[in-house]
Short mmCIF file of C-alpha atoms in Angstrom, two decimals:
data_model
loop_
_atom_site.label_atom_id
_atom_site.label_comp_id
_atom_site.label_asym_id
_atom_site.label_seq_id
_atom_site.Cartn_x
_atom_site.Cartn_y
_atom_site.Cartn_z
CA UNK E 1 112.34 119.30 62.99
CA UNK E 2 115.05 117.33 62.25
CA UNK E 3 118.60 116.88 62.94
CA UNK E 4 120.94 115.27 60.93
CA UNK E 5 118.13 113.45 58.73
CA UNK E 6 116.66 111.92 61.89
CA UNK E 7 113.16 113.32 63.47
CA UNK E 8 112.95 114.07 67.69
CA UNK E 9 111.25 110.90 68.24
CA UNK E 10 114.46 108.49 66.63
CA UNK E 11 112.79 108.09 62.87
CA UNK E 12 114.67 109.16 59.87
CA UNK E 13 113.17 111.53 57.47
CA UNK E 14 113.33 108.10 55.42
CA UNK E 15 110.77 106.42 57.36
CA UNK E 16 112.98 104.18 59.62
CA UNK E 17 113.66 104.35 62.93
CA UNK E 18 117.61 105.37 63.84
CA UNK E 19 118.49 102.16 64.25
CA UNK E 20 117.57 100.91 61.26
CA UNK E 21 113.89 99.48 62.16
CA UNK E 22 110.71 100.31 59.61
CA UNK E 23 109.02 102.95 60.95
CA UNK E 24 105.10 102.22 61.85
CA UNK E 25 103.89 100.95 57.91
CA UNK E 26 100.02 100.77 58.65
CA UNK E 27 99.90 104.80 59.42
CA UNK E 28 98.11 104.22 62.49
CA UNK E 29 100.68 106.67 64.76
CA UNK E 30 103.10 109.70 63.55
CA UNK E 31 106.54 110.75 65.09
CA UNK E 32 105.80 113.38 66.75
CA UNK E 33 107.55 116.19 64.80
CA UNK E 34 104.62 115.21 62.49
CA UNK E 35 102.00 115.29 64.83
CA UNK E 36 103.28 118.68 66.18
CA UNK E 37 103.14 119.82 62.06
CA UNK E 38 99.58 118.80 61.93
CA UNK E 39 97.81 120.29 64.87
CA UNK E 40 100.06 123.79 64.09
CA UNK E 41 102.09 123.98 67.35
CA UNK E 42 105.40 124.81 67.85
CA UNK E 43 108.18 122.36 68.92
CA UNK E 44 107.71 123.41 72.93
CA UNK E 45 104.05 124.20 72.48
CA UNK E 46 103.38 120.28 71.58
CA UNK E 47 106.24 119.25 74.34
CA UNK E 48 103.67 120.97 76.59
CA UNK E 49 100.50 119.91 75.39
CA UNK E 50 101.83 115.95 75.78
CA UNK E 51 103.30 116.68 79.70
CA UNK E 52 99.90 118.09 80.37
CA UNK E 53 97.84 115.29 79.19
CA UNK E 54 96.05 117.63 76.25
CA UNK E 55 97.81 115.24 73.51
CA UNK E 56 97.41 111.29 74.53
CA UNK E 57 100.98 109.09 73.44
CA UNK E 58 101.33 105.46 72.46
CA UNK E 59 103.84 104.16 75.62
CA UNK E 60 106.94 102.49 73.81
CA UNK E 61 109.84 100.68 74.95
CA UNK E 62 113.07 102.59 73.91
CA UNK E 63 116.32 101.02 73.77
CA UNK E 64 118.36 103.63 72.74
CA UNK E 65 116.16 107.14 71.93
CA UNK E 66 117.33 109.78 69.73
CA UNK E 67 118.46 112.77 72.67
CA UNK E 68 117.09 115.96 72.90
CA UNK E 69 119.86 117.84 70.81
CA UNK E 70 122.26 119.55 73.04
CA UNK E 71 121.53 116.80 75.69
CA UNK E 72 124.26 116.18 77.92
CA UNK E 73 126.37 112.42 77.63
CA UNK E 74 125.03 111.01 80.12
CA UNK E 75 121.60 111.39 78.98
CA UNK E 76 122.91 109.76 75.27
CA UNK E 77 121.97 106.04 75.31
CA UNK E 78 120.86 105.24 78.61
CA UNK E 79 117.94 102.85 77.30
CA UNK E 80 115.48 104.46 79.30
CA UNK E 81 112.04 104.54 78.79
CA UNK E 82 111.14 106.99 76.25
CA UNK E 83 110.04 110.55 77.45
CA UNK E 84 106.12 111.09 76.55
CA UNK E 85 106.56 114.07 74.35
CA UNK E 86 108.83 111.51 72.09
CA UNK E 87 106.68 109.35 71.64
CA UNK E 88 104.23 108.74 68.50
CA UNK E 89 100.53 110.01 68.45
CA UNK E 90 98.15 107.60 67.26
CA UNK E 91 96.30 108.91 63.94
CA UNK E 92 93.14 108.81 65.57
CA UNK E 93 93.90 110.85 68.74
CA UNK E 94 95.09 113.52 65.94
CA UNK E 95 91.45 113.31 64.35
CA UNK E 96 90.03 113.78 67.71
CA UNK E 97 91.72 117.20 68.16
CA UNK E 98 91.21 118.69 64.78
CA UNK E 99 87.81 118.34 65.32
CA UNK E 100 87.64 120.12 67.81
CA UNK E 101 84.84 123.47 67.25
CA UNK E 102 87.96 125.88 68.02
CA UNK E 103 91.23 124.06 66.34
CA UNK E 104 93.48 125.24 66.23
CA UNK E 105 93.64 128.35 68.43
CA UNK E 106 91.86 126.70 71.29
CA UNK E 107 94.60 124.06 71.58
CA UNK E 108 97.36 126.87 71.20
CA UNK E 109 95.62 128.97 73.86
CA UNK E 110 95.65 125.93 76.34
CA UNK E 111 98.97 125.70 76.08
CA UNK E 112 100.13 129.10 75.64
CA UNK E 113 102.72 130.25 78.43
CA UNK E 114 103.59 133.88 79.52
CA UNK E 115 106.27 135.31 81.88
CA UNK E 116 105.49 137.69 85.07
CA UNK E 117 105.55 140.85 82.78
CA UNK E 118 103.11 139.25 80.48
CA UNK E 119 101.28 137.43 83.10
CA UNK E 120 100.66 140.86 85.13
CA UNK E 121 99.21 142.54 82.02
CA UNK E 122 96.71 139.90 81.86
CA UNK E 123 95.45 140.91 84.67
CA UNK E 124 95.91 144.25 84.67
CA UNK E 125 98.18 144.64 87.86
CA UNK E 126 101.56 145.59 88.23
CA UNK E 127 104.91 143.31 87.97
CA UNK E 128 105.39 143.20 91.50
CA UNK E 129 101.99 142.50 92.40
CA UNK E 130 101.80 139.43 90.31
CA UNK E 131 105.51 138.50 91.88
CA UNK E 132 104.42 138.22 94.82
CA UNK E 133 100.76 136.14 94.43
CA UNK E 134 103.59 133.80 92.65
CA UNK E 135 105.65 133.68 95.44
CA UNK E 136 102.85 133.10 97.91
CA UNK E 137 101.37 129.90 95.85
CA UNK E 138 98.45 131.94 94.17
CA UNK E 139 99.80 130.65 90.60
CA UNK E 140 101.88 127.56 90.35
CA UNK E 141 104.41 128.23 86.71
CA UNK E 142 104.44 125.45 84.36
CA UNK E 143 108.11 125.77 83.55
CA UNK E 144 111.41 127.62 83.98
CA UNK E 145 114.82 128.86 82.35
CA UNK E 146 117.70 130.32 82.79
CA UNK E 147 118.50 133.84 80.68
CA UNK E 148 121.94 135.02 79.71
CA UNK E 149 122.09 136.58 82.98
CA UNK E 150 121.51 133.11 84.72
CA UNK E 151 118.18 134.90 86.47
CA UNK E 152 115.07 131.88 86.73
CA UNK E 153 112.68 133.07 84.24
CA UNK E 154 109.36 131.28 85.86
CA UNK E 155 106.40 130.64 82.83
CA UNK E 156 102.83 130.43 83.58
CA UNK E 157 99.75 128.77 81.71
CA UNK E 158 98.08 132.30 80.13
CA UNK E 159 94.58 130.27 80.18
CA UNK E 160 95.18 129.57 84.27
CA UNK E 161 96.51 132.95 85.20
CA UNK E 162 93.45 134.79 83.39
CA UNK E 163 91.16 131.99 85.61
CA UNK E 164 92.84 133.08 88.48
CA UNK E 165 91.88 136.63 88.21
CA UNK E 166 87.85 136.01 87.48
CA UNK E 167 88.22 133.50 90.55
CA UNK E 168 90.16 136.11 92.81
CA UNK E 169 89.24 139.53 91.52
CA UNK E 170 89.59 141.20 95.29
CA UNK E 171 93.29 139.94 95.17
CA UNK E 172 93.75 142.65 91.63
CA UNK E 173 92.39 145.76 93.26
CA UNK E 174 93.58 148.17 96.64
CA UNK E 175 95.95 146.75 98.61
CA UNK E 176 96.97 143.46 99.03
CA UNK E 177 96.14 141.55 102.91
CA UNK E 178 98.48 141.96 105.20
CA UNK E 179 99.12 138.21 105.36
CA UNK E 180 100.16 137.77 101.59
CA UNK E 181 102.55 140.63 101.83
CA UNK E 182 104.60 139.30 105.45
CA UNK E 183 104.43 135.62 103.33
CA UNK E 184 105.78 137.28 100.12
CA UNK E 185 108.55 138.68 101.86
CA UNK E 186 109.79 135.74 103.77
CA UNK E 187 109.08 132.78 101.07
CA UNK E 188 109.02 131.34 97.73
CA UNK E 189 106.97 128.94 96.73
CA UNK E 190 107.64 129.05 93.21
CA UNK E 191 110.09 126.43 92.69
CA UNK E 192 108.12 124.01 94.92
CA UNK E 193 105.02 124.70 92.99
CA UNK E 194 106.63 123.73 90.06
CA UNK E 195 108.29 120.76 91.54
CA UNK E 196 104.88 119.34 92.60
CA UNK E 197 103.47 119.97 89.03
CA UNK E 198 106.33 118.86 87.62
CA UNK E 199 105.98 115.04 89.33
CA UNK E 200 102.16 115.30 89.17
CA UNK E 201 103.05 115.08 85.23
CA UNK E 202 105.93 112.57 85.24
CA UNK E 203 103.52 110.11 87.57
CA UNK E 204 100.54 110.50 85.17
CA UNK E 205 103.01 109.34 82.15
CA UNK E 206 103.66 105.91 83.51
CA UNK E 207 101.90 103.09 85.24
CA UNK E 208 105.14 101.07 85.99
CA UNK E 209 105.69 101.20 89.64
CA UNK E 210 109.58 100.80 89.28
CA UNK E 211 109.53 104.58 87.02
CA UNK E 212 107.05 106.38 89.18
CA UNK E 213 109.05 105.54 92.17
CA UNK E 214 112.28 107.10 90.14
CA UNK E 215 110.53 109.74 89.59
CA UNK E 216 109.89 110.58 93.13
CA UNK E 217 113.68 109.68 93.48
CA UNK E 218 114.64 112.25 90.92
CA UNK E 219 113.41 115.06 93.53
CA UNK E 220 115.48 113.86 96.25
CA UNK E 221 119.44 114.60 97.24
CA UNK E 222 121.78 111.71 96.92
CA UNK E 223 122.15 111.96 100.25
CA UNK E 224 118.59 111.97 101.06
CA UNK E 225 117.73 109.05 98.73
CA UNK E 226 120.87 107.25 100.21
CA UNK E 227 118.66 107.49 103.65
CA UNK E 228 115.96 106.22 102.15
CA UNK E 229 117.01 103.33 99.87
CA UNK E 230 119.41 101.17 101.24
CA UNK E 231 119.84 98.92 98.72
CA UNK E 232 123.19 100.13 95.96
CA UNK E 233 121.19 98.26 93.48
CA UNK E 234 118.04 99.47 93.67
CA UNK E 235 119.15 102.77 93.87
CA UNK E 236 121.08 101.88 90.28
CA UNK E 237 117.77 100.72 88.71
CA UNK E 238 116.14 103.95 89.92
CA UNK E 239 119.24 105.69 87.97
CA UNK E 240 118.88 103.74 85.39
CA UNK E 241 114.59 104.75 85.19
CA UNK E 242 115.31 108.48 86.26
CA UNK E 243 113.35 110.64 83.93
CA UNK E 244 114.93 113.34 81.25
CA UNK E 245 115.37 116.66 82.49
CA UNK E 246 112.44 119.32 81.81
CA UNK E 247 112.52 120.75 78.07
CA UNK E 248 114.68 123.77 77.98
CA UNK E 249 116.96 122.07 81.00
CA UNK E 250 120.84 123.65 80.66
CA UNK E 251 123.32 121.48 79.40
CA UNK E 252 126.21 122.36 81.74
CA UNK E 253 127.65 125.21 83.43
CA UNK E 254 127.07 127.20 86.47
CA UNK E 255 123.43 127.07 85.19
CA UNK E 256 122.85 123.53 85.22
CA UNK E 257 123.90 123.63 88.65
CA UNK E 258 121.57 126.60 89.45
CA UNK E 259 118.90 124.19 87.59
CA UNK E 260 120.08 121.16 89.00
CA UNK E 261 118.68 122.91 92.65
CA UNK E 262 115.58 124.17 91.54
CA UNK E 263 114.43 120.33 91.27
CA UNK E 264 115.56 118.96 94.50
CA UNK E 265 113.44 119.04 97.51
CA UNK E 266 114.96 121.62 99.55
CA UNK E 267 112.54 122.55 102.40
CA UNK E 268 112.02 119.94 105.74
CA UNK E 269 108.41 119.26 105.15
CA UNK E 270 108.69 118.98 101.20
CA UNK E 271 111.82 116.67 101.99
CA UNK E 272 109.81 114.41 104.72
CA UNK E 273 106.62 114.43 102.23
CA UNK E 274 108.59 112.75 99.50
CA UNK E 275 110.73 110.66 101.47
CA UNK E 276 107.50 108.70 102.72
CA UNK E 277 106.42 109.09 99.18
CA UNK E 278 109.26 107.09 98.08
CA UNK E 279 108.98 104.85 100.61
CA UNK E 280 105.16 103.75 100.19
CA UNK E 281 105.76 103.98 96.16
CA UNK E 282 109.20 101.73 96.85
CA UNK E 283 106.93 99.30 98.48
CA UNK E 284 104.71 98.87 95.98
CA UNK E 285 107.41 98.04 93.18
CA UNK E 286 109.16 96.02 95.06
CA UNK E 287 106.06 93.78 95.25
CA UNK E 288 105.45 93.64 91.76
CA UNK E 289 108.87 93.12 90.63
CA UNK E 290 112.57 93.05 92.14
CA UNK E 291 115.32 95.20 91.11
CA UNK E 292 117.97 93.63 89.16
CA UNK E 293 120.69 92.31 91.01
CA UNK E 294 124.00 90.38 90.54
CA UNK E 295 122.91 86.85 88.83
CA UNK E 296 119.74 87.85 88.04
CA UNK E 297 120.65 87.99 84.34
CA UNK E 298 118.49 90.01 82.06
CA UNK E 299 116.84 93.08 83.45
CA UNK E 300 113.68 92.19 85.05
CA UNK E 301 110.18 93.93 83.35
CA UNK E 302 107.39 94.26 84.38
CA UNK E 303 104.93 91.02 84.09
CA UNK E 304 101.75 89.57 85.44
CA UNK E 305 101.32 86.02 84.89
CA UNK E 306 97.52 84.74 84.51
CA UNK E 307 96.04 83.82 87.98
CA UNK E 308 99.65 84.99 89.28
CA UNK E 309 101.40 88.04 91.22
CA UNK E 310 103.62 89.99 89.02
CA UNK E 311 107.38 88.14 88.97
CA UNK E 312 110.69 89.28 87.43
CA UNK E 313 111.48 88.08 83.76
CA UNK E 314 115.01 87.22 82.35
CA UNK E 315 116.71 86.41 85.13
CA UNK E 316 117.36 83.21 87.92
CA UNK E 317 115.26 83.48 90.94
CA UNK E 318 117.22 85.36 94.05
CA UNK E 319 117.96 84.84 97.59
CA UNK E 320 117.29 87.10 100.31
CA UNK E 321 121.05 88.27 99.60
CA UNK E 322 120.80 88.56 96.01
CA UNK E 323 122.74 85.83 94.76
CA UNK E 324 121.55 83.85 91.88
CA UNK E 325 119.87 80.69 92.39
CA UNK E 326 118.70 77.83 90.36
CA UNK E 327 115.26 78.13 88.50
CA UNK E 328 112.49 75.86 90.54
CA UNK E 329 113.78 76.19 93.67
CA UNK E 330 111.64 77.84 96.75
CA UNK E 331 113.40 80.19 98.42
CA UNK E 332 112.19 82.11 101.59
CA UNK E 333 112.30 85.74 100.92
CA UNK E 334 113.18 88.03 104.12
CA UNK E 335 110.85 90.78 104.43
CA UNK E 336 112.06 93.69 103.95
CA UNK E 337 111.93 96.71 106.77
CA UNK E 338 108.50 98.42 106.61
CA UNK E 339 108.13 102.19 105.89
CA UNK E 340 108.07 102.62 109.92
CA UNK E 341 111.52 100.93 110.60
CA UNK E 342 112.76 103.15 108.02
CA UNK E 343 111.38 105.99 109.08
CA UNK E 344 112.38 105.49 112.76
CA UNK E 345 116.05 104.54 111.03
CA UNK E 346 116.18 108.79 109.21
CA UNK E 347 114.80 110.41 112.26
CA UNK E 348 117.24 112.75 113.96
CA UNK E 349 120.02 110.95 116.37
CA UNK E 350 119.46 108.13 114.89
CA UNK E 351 122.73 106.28 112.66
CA UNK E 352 121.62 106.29 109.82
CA UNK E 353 121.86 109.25 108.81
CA UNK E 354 120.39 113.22 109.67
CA UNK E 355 116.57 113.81 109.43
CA UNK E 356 114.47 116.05 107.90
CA UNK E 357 114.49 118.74 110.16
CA UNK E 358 117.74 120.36 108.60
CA UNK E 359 117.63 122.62 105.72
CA UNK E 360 120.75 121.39 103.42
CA UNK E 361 122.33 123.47 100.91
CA UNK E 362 121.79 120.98 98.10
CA UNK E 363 124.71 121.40 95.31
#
C-alpha cells in the first residue's frame, strides 16, 4: 500500500514521514497501511471502519498530507487537516481489536458493504423490492460510485440491511403498503440519506468548531453558502478546512460533476435545515476563534488560555473591519448579526438573495 516508496498516511516505507520528519520512534501508533495489514482488512474496508468510528485515530496536524492517489490538484497540498482514515492508530487501540472473541471476521462483517442485488438476496426479496425500501428511507447506503456507465451504484452496511429485515419482517412478505409504493414512485431519499450519514461522520471526526462548521459548508451551493456567510474571508477559511471528498470520489469528468451533485443539499427543507445548521455552528466558531483576515498574520488555531475564552494565535488583534491593530490595545468588537437577522436577510423577497423555497438545479 504504497506509492512511489511512500505509505497513504505520508510515511516512507523508510520510516520517515514525506517530508523528511522521523516517523513515530517509540512504536506507540502505525501508519495506517500498517494498521489496515494487521487487523486483515482491505484498503476501503479499514477507510470504512475509521469513518464509522469502529477504528479510533490519533488527530494530527497536517501541513502538507500525502493525497489519495488519483486525487485531483486542488486537493494536492492544501494543508488541511488530515482526513481520519490517514491518520495513525495507536498500538494499543490495535490490541484492543485483536482481542476481540470474533477477530477478525467480526470486524470484516461490520464493515462489509453490499449493492441492491446483493442487499435483496439478504433478505430474500426481489431487486426492486429492496429499490424501493431504499428509496423510501428504509435503509440509508453507506457509500456510492459511479460505474463505467456513469449509473450511482448506492452500497449498504450487509450487518444493517440483515437488522433491518429481523426488525421489519412484514415489509419482506405480500405486498408492499400502499403508502411506500405512491412514496417510491415520487422520491428518492437515497442521496439525502447518505448525505446525512455522510456529515454525521465528518462531525464526529473533529471537535474544532471552525472544521465542523466547513463541513456543514461542504453540503451547501456556493450560492447558498454565499447567502449564508457574508464574510469573503470566512468563507476562504471554510475552503481552506473543507473536508476530502468520500473514498472512491471521481477525479474529473462528467462524473465528478454527476458526484459533485449527489453531495449538495438539493431539496428546500434539507437546504433550510443546514443553512440554520451553519448558522448556529458559525456562531459558535466565531466565538472561540476569528477567521483569519488581512493583518492578522499567521493563521489563527484553535487555543484556550487558562482562566480565559478561547483567542486567535499568530496574528495582531483586529478591528471590527478587519484591519490589523497593535497588540495591547482594547478594541470594541461589533456584534455580529444573529442567526435571526440572517435568516430574515435569505427569506424570499428579501435582497439578499432567493430563499429556500426554490428547488435549484445545482451544477
Amino acid at each position: 500500500m504504497t506509492v512511489d516508496g511512500t505509505t497513504v498516511d505520508g510515511t516512507t516505507a523508510g520510516g520517515t514521514t514525506a517530508g523528511g520528519r522521523p516517523a513515530d520512534a517509540t512504536g506507540r501508533t502505525v501508519t495506517p497501511a500498517r494498521a489496515a495489514q494487521e487487523l486483515e482488512l482491505g484498503r476501503e474496508e479499514f477507510r470504512l471502519a475509521v469513518r464509522m468510528g469502529l477504528i479510533r485515530t490519533v488527530p494530527v496536524q497536517a501541513p502538507a498530507p500525502a493525497p489519495e492517489p488519483g486525487a485531483p490538484a486542488r486537493d494536492r497540498g492544501s494543508g488541511r487537516v488530515r482526513a481520519r482514515e490517514w491518520r495513525p492508530v495507536e498500538r494499543a487501540e490495535l490490541d484492543r481489536l485483536k482481542a476481540a472473541p470474533d477477530f477478525p471476521d467480526g470486524l470484516r462483517a461490520r464493515v462489509r458493504t453490499v449493492g441492491a442485488g446483493e442487499a435483496a438476496g439478504l433478505l430474500s426479496i426481489t431487486h426492486d423490492r429492496f429499490t424501493r425500501l431504499a428509496r423510501t428511507g428504509h435503509l440509508s447506503p453507506v457509500r456510492f460510485y459511479l460505474n463505467r456507465y456513469r449509473a450511482v451504484i448506492w452500497l449498504y452496511v450487509a450487518a444493517e440491511v440483515t437488522a433491518f429485515g429481523e426488525d421489519h419482517p412484514a415489509l419482506l412478505t405480500g405486498r408492499l403498503p400502499a403508502e411506500v409504493r405512491a412514496r417510491a414512485a415520487v422520491e428518492d431519499l437515497r442521496a439525502r440519506n447518505w448525505r446525512t450519514r455522510h456529515l454525521g461522520l465528518l462531525l464526529r471526526g473533529t471537535d474544532d468548531p471552525w472544521a465542523r462548521a466547513a463541513a456543514i459548508a461542504s453540503l451547501l451551493d456556493p450560492v447558498q453558502l454565499a447567502e449564508v456567510v457574508d464574510d469573503p474571508y470566512e468563507r476562504n477559511h471554510l475552503d481552506r478546512l473543507r473536508p476530502p471528498p468520500p473514498p472512491g470520489f471521481p477525479v474529473s469528468g462528467a462524473s465528478r460533476e454527476i458526484a459533485d451533485r449527489l453531495v449538495r443539499a438539493d431539496d428546500p427543507d434539507e437546504i433550510l435545515w443546514h443553512r440554520v445548521s451553519l448558522s448556529l455552528a458559525l456562531d459558535e466558531a466565531r466565538a472561540a476563534c476569528q477567521a483569519p483576515h488581512p493583518g492578522d498574520g499567521a493563521r489563527p488555531t484553535t487555543e484556550r488560555p487558562r482562566g480565559g475564552a478561547e483567542r486567535p494565535r499568530g496574528g495582531a488583534e483586529r478591528s471590527p473591519g478587519g484591519a490589523g491593530r497593535p497588540p495591547g490595545r482594547a478594541v470594541a468588537r461589533t456584534r455580529r448579526p444573529g442567526l435571526l437577522a440572517r435568516i430574515r436577510r435569505s427569506l424570499p423577497g428579501s435582497t439578499a438573495g432567493s430563499g429556500w423555497g426554490e428547488r435549484r438545479d445545482w451544477g
